[in-house]
Amino acid sequence: MLLTAGVCALVLCAALSLALGSRSIPLSTVIDALTGAGHGGDADVVTGLRVPRTVIGLAIGAALGVAGTVAQGVTRNPLASPVTLGINAGAGFAVVAAIYAFGLTRPIEYLWFAFAGAALAAVAAYAMSRRGGDLDPVRLALGGTVLTVVLTSWTSALMLASHRTLDEARFWLAGSIAGRHLDTLVPLLPFLVLGLVGAFAVAPSLNALALGDEAAQSLGVPVTRIRVVGGLSVVLLAGSAVAVAGPIAFVGLAAPHLVRPLLGNDHRWLLPGSLITGPLLLLAADVLGRLVARPSEIEVGIVTAFLGAPLLAVLARKVAR
C-alpha cells in the first residue's frame, strides 16, 4: 500500500517536472506533446528538454537512493552514503582530472574515470575504517569525511590551474540534470541495471549483516562476498550518477531514512522504497530549483545540498546519542 502511494507520488512529481519550469505549460499541452498530438514551441520544450530531464532524474534518483541504502547496510552506518563515504568526491576528482589532462567534454567520456574514482575512494574509505580486522562504522564516517575534504581541495586546485577545466567542470560539479540528453543516459543503462541487480541480490543478507559480522557468519552469510558485491553495486550506481549529472548530495543519505519509519529495517522493503523515494526527492528538488529563481534556475545539486545539510546535522546528533 505504501509503495503504491509512493509510486503515485512519483508519477505526480514527474508530471510537475514536465509542466513546470521557467514557464509553466498546461497539463493538457504536456499530454498532447507526449502523445504526438501537440505541435509548436511548448510541445517542443516538453519533448526536447523536459522529457529527457525527467527521465534522467528518475534514473539518477533511483541509483542514488539504492546506493545510499546499500552503503548503510554494508557498513552498518546510518550516516553512510556516496557523499559521506567520499565516493562522489572520488568520482568528481577523477572526472575533473580527466578534463584537465585529456580535454574531455562529454559525460559519456567521463564514465570510466567516474567509476575508477568512485572505486578508489570506496577502497580508501574502507581501508581507513579497519580496526583489528573488523569494520568500524565511526572510523568509516570519519575516513569518508577526511577523504571528501582532501579530494574536494584537489579538485579545486585543478580547476584553478586551468581556465578551460574551470569552464568545463564548474556547472557539472554543481550537480544538474538540466540540458542533459537521453543519449547521455543510454550507454550507462547497463551499469545502472547491473548495480541495481547486485543491490537487490544482497538485500536479504544485509538484514543478517546488521546483526554483526560474527552473527552473520554463524547464519551462513558470506560476509566478505556480500560486502564486495554491495560495494561494487554502490560504485556502479554512484559512478553512473556522477558521470551523468555530477555529484548530487544527500539524496542517497535521505532516501533510506525517510523510508525506514514507514517500511521498517528489512532491506527487502527498504530497497524498493528507496528506489521510489530517491527519484521523488531528486525531481522535487529539481522542480523547486526551477520555481524559486524564475526565469533562471538553481541546479538540483545546490538545492539538495541546501536541504540536506540540516538533515545530516540531525542524523549525526541522533547517532551520537
PDB file of N, CA and C in Angstrom, residues 44-80:
ATOM      1  N   ASP A  44       7.566  21.365 -28.179  1.00  0.00           N
ATOM      2  CA  ASP A  44       8.993  21.118 -28.396  1.00  0.00           C
ATOM      3  C   ASP A  44       9.775  21.196 -27.084  1.00  0.00           C
ATOM      4  N   VAL A  45       9.389  22.113 -26.214  1.00  0.00           N
ATOM      5  CA  VAL A  45      10.040  22.218 -24.904  1.00  0.00           C
ATOM      6  C   VAL A  45       9.823  20.942 -24.101  1.00  0.00           C
ATOM      7  N   VAL A  46       8.601  20.420 -24.129  1.00  0.00           N
ATOM      8  CA  VAL A  46       8.284  19.206 -23.368  1.00  0.00           C
ATOM      9  C   VAL A  46       9.076  18.020 -23.891  1.00  0.00           C
ATOM     10  N   THR A  47       9.013  17.773 -25.190  1.00  0.00           N
ATOM     11  CA  THR A  47       9.645  16.570 -25.740  1.00  0.00           C
ATOM     12  C   THR A  47      11.159  16.696 -25.865  1.00  0.00           C
ATOM     13  N   GLY A  48      11.636  17.898 -26.149  1.00  0.00           N
ATOM     14  CA  GLY A  48      13.064  18.067 -26.390  1.00  0.00           C
ATOM     15  C   GLY A  48      13.889  18.336 -25.152  1.00  0.00           C
ATOM     16  N   LEU A  49      13.284  18.949 -24.135  1.00  0.00           N
ATOM     17  CA  LEU A  49      14.036  19.336 -22.947  1.00  0.00           C
ATOM     18  C   LEU A  49      13.547  18.656 -21.676  1.00  0.00           C
ATOM     19  N   ARG A  50      12.253  18.723 -21.434  1.00  0.00           N
ATOM     20  CA  ARG A  50      11.763  18.278 -20.125  1.00  0.00           C
ATOM     21  C   ARG A  50      11.605  16.763 -20.021  1.00  0.00           C
ATOM     22  N   VAL A  51      11.272  16.096 -21.107  1.00  0.00           N
ATOM     23  CA  VAL A  51      11.192  14.631 -21.044  1.00  0.00           C
ATOM     24  C   VAL A  51      12.564  14.019 -20.756  1.00  0.00           C
ATOM     25  N   PRO A  52      13.623  14.377 -21.504  1.00  0.00           N
ATOM     26  CA  PRO A  52      14.945  13.829 -21.149  1.00  0.00           C
ATOM     27  C   PRO A  52      15.364  14.191 -19.734  1.00  0.00           C
ATOM     28  N   ARG A  53      15.099  15.412 -19.315  1.00  0.00           N
ATOM     29  CA  ARG A  53      15.464  15.845 -17.967  1.00  0.00           C
ATOM     30  C   ARG A  53      14.748  15.015 -16.910  1.00  0.00           C
ATOM     31  N   THR A  54      13.471  14.752 -17.118  1.00  0.00           N
ATOM     32  CA  THR A  54      12.700  13.979 -16.149  1.00  0.00           C
ATOM     33  C   THR A  54      13.129  12.519 -16.121  1.00  0.00           C
ATOM     34  N   VAL A  55      13.339  11.932 -17.290  1.00  0.00           N
ATOM     35  CA  VAL A  55      13.774  10.531 -17.353  1.00  0.00           C
ATOM     36  C   VAL A  55      15.134  10.360 -16.677  1.00  0.00           C
ATOM     37  N   ILE A  56      16.052  11.282 -16.946  1.00  0.00           N
ATOM     38  CA  ILE A  56      17.375  11.213 -16.318  1.00  0.00           C
ATOM     39  C   ILE A  56      17.251  11.410 -14.808  1.00  0.00           C
ATOM     40  N   GLY A  57      16.368  12.315 -14.388  1.00  0.00           N
ATOM     41  CA  GLY A  57      16.141  12.495 -12.956  1.00  0.00           C
ATOM     42  C   GLY A  57      15.616  11.237 -12.292  1.00  0.00           C
ATOM     43  N   LEU A  58      14.719  10.537 -12.957  1.00  0.00           N
ATOM     44  CA  LEU A  58      14.201   9.274 -12.407  1.00  0.00           C
ATOM     45  C   LEU A  58      15.318   8.243 -12.265  1.00  0.00           C
ATOM     46  N   ALA A  59      16.134   8.113 -13.300  1.00  0.00           N
ATOM     47  CA  ALA A  59      17.199   7.104 -13.278  1.00  0.00           C
ATOM     48  C   ALA A  59      18.264   7.437 -12.232  1.00  0.00           C
ATOM     49  N   ILE A  60      18.713   8.690 -12.203  1.00  0.00           N
ATOM     50  CA  ILE A  60      19.765   9.086 -11.280  1.00  0.00           C
ATOM     51  C   ILE A  60      19.266   9.056  -9.838  1.00  0.00           C
ATOM     52  N   GLY A  61      18.040   9.508  -9.619  1.00  0.00           N
ATOM     53  CA  GLY A  61      17.479   9.465  -8.269  1.00  0.00           C
ATOM     54  C   GLY A  61      17.360   8.045  -7.748  1.00  0.00           C
ATOM     55  N   ALA A  62      16.905   7.124  -8.605  1.00  0.00           N
ATOM     56  CA  ALA A  62      16.812   5.723  -8.196  1.00  0.00           C
ATOM     57  C   ALA A  62      18.185   5.157  -7.865  1.00  0.00           C
ATOM     58  N   ALA A  63      19.175   5.481  -8.694  1.00  0.00           N
ATOM     59  CA  ALA A  63      20.534   4.989  -8.451  1.00  0.00           C
ATOM     60  C   ALA A  63      21.075   5.493  -7.123  1.00  0.00           C
ATOM     61  N   LEU A  64      20.893   6.773  -6.832  1.00  0.00           N
ATOM     62  CA  LEU A  64      21.419   7.345  -5.596  1.00  0.00           C
ATOM     63  C   LEU A  64      20.674   6.813  -4.376  1.00  0.00           C
ATOM     64  N   GLY A  65      19.347   6.669  -4.482  1.00  0.00           N
ATOM     65  CA  GLY A  65      18.579   6.150  -3.357  1.00  0.00           C
ATOM     66  C   GLY A  65      18.983   4.738  -2.988  1.00  0.00           C
ATOM     67  N   VAL A  66      19.122   3.875  -3.983  1.00  0.00           N
ATOM     68  CA  VAL A  66      19.510   2.491  -3.723  1.00  0.00           C
ATOM     69  C   VAL A  66      20.965   2.429  -3.248  1.00  0.00           C
ATOM     70  N   ALA A  67      21.839   3.233  -3.858  1.00  0.00           N
ATOM     71  CA  ALA A  67      23.249   3.237  -3.450  1.00  0.00           C
ATOM     72  C   ALA A  67      23.390   3.625  -1.978  1.00  0.00           C
ATOM     73  N   GLY A  68      22.647   4.629  -1.542  1.00  0.00           N
ATOM     74  CA  GLY A  68      22.709   5.027  -0.141  1.00  0.00           C
ATOM     75  C   GLY A  68      22.219   3.946   0.797  1.00  0.00           C
ATOM     76  N   THR A  69      21.161   3.264   0.422  1.00  0.00           N
ATOM     77  CA  THR A  69      20.620   2.192   1.266  1.00  0.00           C
ATOM     78  C   THR A  69      21.611   1.046   1.387  1.00  0.00           C
ATOM     79  N   VAL A  70      22.205   0.638   0.274  1.00  0.00           N
ATOM     80  CA  VAL A  70      23.179  -0.456   0.314  1.00  0.00           C
ATOM     81  C   VAL A  70      24.423  -0.039   1.090  1.00  0.00           C
ATOM     82  N   ALA A  71      24.871   1.193   0.903  1.00  0.00           N
ATOM     83  CA  ALA A  71      26.049   1.669   1.627  1.00  0.00           C
ATOM     84  C   ALA A  71      25.814   1.624   3.132  1.00  0.00           C
ATOM     85  N   GLN A  72      24.638   2.024   3.576  1.00  0.00           N
ATOM     86  CA  GLN A  72      24.334   1.981   5.000  1.00  0.00           C
ATOM     87  C   GLN A  72      24.230   0.545   5.512  1.00  0.00           C
ATOM     88  N   GLY A  73      23.688  -0.332   4.676  1.00  0.00           N
ATOM     89  CA  GLY A  73      23.568  -1.722   5.085  1.00  0.00           C
ATOM     90  C   GLY A  73      24.902  -2.441   5.138  1.00  0.00           C
ATOM     91  N   VAL A  74      25.749  -2.212   4.152  1.00  0.00           N
ATOM     92  CA  VAL A  74      27.050  -2.889   4.096  1.00  0.00           C
ATOM     93  C   VAL A  74      27.959  -2.431   5.226  1.00  0.00           C
ATOM     94  N   THR A  75      27.895  -1.141   5.547  1.00  0.00           N
ATOM     95  CA  THR A  75      28.801  -0.588   6.562  1.00  0.00           C
ATOM     96  C   THR A  75      28.200  -0.563   7.964  1.00  0.00           C
ATOM     97  N   ARG A  76      26.904  -0.848   8.075  1.00  0.00           N
ATOM     98  CA  ARG A  76      26.189  -0.733   9.358  1.00  0.00           C
ATOM     99  C   ARG A  76      26.340   0.668   9.942  1.00  0.00           C
ATOM    100  N   ASN A  77      26.302   1.648   9.071  1.00  0.00           N
ATOM    101  CA  ASN A  77      26.489   3.036   9.478  1.00  0.00           C
ATOM    102  C   ASN A  77      25.325   3.858   8.932  1.00  0.00           C
ATOM    103  N   PRO A  78      24.478   4.430   9.792  1.00  0.00           N
ATOM    104  CA  PRO A  78      23.322   5.194   9.294  1.00  0.00           C
ATOM    105  C   PRO A  78      23.699   6.493   8.599  1.00  0.00           C
ATOM    106  N   LEU A  79      24.956   6.917   8.709  1.00  0.00           N
ATOM    107  CA  LEU A  79      25.398   8.137   8.036  1.00  0.00           C
ATOM    108  C   LEU A  79      26.074   7.846   6.701  1.00  0.00           C
ATOM    109  N   ALA A  80      26.185   6.585   6.345  1.00  0.00           N
ATOM    110  CA  ALA A  80      26.878   6.237   5.106  1.00  0.00           C
ATOM    111  C   ALA A  80      26.031   6.614   3.888  1.00  0.00           C
TER     112      ALA A  80
END
